[in-house]
Coordinates of C-alpha atoms and ligand atoms in Angstrom, one line a residue:
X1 CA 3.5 -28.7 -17.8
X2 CA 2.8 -25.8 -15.1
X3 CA -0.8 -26.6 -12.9
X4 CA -2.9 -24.3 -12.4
X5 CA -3.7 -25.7 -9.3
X6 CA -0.2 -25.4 -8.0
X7 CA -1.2 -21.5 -7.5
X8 CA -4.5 -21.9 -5.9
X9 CA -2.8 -23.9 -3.0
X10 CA 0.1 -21.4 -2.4
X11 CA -2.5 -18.1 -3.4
X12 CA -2.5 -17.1 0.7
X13 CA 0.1 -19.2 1.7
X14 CA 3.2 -17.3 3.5
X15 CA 3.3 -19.8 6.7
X16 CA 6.3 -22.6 6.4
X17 CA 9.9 -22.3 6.0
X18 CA 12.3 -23.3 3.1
X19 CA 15.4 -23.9 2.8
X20 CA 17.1 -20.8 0.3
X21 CA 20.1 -21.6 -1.9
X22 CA 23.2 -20.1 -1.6
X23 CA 24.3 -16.9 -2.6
X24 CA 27.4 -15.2 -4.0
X25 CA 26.6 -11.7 -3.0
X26 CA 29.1 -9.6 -0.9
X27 CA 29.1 -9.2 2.9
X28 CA 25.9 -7.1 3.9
X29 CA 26.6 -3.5 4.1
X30 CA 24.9 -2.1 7.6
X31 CA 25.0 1.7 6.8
X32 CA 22.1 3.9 7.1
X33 CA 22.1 7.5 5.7
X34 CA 21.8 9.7 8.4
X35 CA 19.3 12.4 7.6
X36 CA 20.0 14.8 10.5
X37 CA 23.4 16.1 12.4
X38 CA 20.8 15.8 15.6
X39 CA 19.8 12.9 17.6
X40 CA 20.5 9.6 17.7
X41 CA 21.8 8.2 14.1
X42 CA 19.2 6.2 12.2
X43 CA 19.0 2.5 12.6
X44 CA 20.7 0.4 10.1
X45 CA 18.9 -2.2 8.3
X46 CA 19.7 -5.2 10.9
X47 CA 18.3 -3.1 13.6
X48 CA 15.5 -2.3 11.9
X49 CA 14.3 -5.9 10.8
X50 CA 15.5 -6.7 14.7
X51 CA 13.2 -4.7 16.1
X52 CA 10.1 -5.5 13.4
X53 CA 11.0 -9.1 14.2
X54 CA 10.4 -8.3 17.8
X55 CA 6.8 -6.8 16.9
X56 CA 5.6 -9.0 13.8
X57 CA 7.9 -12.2 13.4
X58 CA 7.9 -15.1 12.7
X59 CA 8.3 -14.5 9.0
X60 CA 8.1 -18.2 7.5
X61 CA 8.7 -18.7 3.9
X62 CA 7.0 -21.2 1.4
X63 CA 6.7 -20.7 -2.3
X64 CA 3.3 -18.7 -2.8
X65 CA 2.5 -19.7 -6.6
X66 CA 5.0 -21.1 -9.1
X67 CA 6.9 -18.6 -11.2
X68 CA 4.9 -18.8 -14.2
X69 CA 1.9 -18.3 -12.2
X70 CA 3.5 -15.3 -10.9
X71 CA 4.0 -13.7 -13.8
X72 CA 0.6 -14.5 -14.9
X73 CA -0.8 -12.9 -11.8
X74 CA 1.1 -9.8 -12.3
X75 CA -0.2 -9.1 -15.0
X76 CA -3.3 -9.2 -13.9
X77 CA -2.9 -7.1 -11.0
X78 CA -1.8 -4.4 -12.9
X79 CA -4.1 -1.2 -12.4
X80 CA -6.8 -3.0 -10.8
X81 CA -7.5 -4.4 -7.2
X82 CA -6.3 -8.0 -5.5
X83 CA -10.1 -9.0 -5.6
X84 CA -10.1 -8.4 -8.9
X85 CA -7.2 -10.1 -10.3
X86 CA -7.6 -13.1 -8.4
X87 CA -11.3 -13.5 -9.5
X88 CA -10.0 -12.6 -12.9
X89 CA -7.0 -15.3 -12.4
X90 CA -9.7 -17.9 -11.3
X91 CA -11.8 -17.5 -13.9
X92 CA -8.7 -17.8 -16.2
X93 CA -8.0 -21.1 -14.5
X94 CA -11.2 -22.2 -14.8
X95 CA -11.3 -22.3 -18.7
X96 CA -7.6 -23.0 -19.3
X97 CA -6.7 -26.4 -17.3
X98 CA -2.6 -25.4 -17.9
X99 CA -0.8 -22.8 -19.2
X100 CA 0.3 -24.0 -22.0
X101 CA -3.6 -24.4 -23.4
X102 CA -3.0 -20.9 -22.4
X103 CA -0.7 -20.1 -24.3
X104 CA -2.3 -21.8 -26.9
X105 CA -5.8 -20.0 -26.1
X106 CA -7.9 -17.5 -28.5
X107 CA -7.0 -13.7 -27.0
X108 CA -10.6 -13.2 -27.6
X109 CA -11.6 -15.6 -24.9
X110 CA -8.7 -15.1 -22.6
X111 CA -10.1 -11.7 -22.5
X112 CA -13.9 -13.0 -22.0
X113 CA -12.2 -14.5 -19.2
X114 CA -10.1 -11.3 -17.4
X115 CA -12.7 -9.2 -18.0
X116 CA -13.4 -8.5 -14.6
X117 CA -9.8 -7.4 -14.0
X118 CA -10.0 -4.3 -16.2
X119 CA -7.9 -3.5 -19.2
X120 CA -8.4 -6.8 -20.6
X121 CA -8.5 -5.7 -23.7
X122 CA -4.5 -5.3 -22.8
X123 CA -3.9 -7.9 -20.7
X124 CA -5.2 -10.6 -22.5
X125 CA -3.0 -10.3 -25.5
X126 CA 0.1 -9.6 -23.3
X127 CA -0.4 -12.8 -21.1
X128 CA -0.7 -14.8 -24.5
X129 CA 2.8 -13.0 -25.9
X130 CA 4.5 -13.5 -22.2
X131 CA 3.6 -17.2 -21.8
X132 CA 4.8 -17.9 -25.8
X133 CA 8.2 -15.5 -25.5
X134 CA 9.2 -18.3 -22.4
X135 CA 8.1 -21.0 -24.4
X136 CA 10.2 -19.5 -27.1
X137 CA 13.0 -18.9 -24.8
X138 CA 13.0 -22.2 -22.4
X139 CA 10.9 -24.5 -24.1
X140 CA 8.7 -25.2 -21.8
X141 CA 6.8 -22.9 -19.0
X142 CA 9.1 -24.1 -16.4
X143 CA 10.7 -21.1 -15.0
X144 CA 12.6 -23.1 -12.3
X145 CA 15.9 -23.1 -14.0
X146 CA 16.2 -19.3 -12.6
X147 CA 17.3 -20.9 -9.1
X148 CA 20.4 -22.0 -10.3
X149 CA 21.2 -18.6 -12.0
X150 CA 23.1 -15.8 -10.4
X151 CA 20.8 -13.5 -8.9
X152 CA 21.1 -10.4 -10.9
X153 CA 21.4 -12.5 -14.6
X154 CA 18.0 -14.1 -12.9
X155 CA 16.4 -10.6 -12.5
X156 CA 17.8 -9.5 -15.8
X157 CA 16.1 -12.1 -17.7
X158 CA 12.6 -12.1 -16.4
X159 CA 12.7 -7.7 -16.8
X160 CA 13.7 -9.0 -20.8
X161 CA 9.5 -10.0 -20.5
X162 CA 7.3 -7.7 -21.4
X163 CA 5.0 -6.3 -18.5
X164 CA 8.1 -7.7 -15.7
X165 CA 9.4 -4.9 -13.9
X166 CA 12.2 -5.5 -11.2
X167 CA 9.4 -5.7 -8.3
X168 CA 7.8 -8.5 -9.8
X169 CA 11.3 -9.6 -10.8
X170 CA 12.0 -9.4 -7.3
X171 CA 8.4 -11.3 -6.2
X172 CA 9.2 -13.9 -8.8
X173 CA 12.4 -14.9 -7.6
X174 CA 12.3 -15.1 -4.1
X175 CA 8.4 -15.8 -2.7
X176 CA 8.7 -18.7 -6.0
X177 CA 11.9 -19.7 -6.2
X178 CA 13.5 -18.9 -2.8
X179 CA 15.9 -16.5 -4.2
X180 CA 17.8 -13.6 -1.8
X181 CA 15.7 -10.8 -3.8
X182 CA 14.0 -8.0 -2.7
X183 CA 10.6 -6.9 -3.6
X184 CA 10.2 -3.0 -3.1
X185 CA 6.1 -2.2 -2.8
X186 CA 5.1 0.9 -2.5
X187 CA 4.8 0.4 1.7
X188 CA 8.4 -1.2 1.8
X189 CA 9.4 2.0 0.1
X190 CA 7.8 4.3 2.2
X191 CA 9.0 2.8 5.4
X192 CA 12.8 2.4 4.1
X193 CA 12.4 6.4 3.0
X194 CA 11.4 7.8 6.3
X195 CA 13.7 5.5 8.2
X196 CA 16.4 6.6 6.0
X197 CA 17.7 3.3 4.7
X198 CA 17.9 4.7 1.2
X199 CA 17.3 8.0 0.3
X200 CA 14.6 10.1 -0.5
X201 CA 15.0 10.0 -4.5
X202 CA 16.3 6.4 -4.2
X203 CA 14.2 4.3 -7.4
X204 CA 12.9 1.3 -6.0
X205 CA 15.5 -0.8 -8.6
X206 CA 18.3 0.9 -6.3
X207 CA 16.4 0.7 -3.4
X208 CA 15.8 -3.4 -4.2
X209 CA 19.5 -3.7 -4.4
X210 CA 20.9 -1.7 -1.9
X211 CA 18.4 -3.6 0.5
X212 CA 20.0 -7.2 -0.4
X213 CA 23.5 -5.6 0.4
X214 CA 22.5 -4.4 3.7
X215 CA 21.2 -8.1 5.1
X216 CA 22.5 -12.0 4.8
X217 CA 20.7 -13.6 2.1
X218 CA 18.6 -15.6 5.0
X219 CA 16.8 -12.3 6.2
X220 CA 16.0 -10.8 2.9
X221 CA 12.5 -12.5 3.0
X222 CA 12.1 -11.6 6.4
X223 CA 13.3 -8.1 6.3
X224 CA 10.1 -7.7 2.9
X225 CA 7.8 -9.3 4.9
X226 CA 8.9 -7.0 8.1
X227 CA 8.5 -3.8 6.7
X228 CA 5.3 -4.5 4.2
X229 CA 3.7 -5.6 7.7
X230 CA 4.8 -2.2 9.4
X231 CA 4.1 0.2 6.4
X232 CA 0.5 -1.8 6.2
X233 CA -0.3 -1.4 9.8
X234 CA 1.7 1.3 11.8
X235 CA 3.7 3.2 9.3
X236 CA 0.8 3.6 7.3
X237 CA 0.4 6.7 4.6
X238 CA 0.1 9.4 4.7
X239 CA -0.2 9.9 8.5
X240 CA 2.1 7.3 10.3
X241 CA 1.4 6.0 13.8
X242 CA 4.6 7.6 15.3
X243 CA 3.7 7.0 19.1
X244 CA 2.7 3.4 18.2
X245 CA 6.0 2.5 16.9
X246 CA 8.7 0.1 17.9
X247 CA 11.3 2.2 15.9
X248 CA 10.5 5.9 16.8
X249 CA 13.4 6.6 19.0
X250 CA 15.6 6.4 15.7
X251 CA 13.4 7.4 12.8
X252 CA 14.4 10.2 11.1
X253 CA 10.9 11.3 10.0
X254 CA 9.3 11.2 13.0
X255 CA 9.6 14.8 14.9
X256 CA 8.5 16.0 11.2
X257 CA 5.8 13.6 11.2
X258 CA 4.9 14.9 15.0
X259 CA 5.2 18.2 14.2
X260 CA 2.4 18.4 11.2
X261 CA 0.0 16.2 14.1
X262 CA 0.4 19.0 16.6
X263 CA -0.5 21.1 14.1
X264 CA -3.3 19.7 12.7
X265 CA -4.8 18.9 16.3
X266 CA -4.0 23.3 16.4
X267 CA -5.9 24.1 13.4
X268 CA -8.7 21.4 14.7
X269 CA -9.2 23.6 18.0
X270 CA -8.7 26.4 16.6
X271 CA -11.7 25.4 13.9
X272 CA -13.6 24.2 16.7
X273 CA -12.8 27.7 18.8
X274 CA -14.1 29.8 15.6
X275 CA -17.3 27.6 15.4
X276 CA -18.8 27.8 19.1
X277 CA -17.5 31.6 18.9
X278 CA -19.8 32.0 15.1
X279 CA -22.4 29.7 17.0
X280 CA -22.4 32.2 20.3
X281 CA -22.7 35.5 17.8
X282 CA -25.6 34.0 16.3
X283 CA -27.2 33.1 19.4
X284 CA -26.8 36.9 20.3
X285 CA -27.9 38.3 17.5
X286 CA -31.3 35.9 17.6
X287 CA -32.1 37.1 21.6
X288 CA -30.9 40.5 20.9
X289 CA -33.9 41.0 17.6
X290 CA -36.2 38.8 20.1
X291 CA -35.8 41.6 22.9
X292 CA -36.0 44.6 20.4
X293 CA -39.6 42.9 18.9
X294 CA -40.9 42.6 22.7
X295 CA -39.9 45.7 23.3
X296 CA -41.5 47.7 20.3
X297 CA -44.6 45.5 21.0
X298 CA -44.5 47.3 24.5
X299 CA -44.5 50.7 23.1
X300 CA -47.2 50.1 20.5
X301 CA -49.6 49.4 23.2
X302 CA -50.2 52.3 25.7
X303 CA -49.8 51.5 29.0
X304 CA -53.2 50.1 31.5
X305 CA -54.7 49.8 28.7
X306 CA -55.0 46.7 26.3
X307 CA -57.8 47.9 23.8
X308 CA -57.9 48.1 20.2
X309 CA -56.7 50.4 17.9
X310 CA -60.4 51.2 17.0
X311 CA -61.6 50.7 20.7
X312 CA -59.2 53.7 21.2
X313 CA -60.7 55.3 18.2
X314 CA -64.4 55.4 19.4
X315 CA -63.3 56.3 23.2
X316 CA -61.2 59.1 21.9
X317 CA -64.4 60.1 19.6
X318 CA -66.6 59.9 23.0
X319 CA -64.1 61.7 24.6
X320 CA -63.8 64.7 22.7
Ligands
LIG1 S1 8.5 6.5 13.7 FE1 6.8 7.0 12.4 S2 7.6 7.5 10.4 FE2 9.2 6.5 11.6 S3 9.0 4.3 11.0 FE3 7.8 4.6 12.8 S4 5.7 5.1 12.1 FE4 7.2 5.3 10.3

């Protein structure tokens, strides 16, 4: 039986290390692509985590929910907010004391129970069919037996799940079980696509597996954890903190990234330049019609005098 409680302890957990198991996979590749004949050649993937480690580490590891939790939670999170899908996970946990009652449970009132997530109407069903397909497949809801599979049959059989794509594959497998995978987010993939790690059109399946190559197995969770923290807080989208960051001699994207700045802060000035210029115009134009009305207020009254038009009237009258 899988506890609910087991995810609740490790929800925000990322603090302690564990011990990984071995892996088979080849000798890390260290190659970057290099994206321009000028300057200094990008930094390869062991630089790169080098210098994050520098700024961000340490990057200790300790199972964050248990796998089945995991997959639970994913699907939860799709198309909806963290807030969300953990209240909606909560609430889940709340009426279901394990997951196979889950499993077990009435779609209707699973979805009672996400609603808050969105798409429940969705979800609720799919959780139901996820949870009885491992059942079907293992047994049980114990998804440990992954650990002691090679990594990529490991990946291949949780993507066989319906709503398990290889980034949750890839979350699955090594923040649960420990595994040398790698979980491609959208920040991780922006950061290894302007550094030049993979390329531009890379998919993040690819990206995921040419990322394992290029570090041992013990720096794969560091190396995730490295960039997520760098695309979350300096290499942010879409306008990256260039002069704030650790890596900018090397990056490949930065004079690109500091050109469009100098031009924005250029089209800033210059928007700044046309406003005081329309504000100066206007200006003019208000004290030029204030001097023309004083002035044909001068010529309307004839000069030493100050009467009215009828006191001129009856004086002219008089007069002639
Ligand atoms: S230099 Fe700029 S674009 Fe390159 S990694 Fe750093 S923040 Fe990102």
């Amino acid at each position: 039986m899988v506890s609910f409680a087991l995810f609740e302890q490790c929800r925000h957990a990322m603090t302690t290390t564990k011990q990984r198991p071995a892996s088979t996979k080849k000798e890390p590749s260290t190659r970057a692509k290099r994206t321009s004949r000028k300057g200094p050649p990008p930094l390869n993937a062991q630089e790169v985590l080098g210098a994050l480690e520098g700024e961000y580490a340490p990057f200790p590891w300790e199972a964050r929910y248990d796998a089945t939790s995991e997959v639970v939670f994913t699907i939860l999170s799709q198309h909806t907010s963290d807030r969300n899908s953990e209240r909606a996970f909560a609430r889940l946990m709340e009426r279901f004391e394990t997951f196979e009652e889950l499993a077990a449970g009435d779609v209707q009132v699973i979805e009672e129970c996400i609603s808050i997530g969105g798409l429940a109407k969705i979800k609720a069903p799919r959780i139901k069919q996820v949870l009885n397909l491992i059942i079907e497949r293992c047994g049980n809801l114990d998804l440990s037996f992954l650990r002691e599979m090679p990594l990529d049959d490991a990946k291949k059989w949780l993507k066989e799940l319906p709503g398990v794509g290889p980034k949750t594959a890839g979350i699955i497998l090594c923040f649960s079980l420990g595994m040398p995978a790698m979980a491609v987010d959208t920040h991780i993939e922006r950061v290894v696509k302007r550094l030049g790690l993979v390329g531009p059109k890379t998919t993040v399946e690819k990206a995921q597996d040419m990322l394992e190559e290029m570090v041992e197995d013990h720096q794969v969770y560091p190396l995730h954890v490295a960039l997520i923290t760098h695309g979350r807080q300096v290499c942010k989208a879409p306008r990256p903190l260039c002069p704030r960051c650790v890596l900018e001699e090397r990056c490949p994207s930065r004079p690109g990234f500091e050109k469009q700045e100098a031009l924005r802060v250029k089209k800033r000035e210059a928007a700044v330049a046309a406003k005081k210029k329309a504000e100066a115009k206007v200006k003019a134009a208000a004290s030029k019609k204030k001097l023309q009305a004083s002035g044909s207020r001068a010529r309307s009254v004839p000069a030493g005098r100050g009467q009215t038009g009828q006191g001129q009237t009856e004086q002219g009258r008089e007069e002639s």
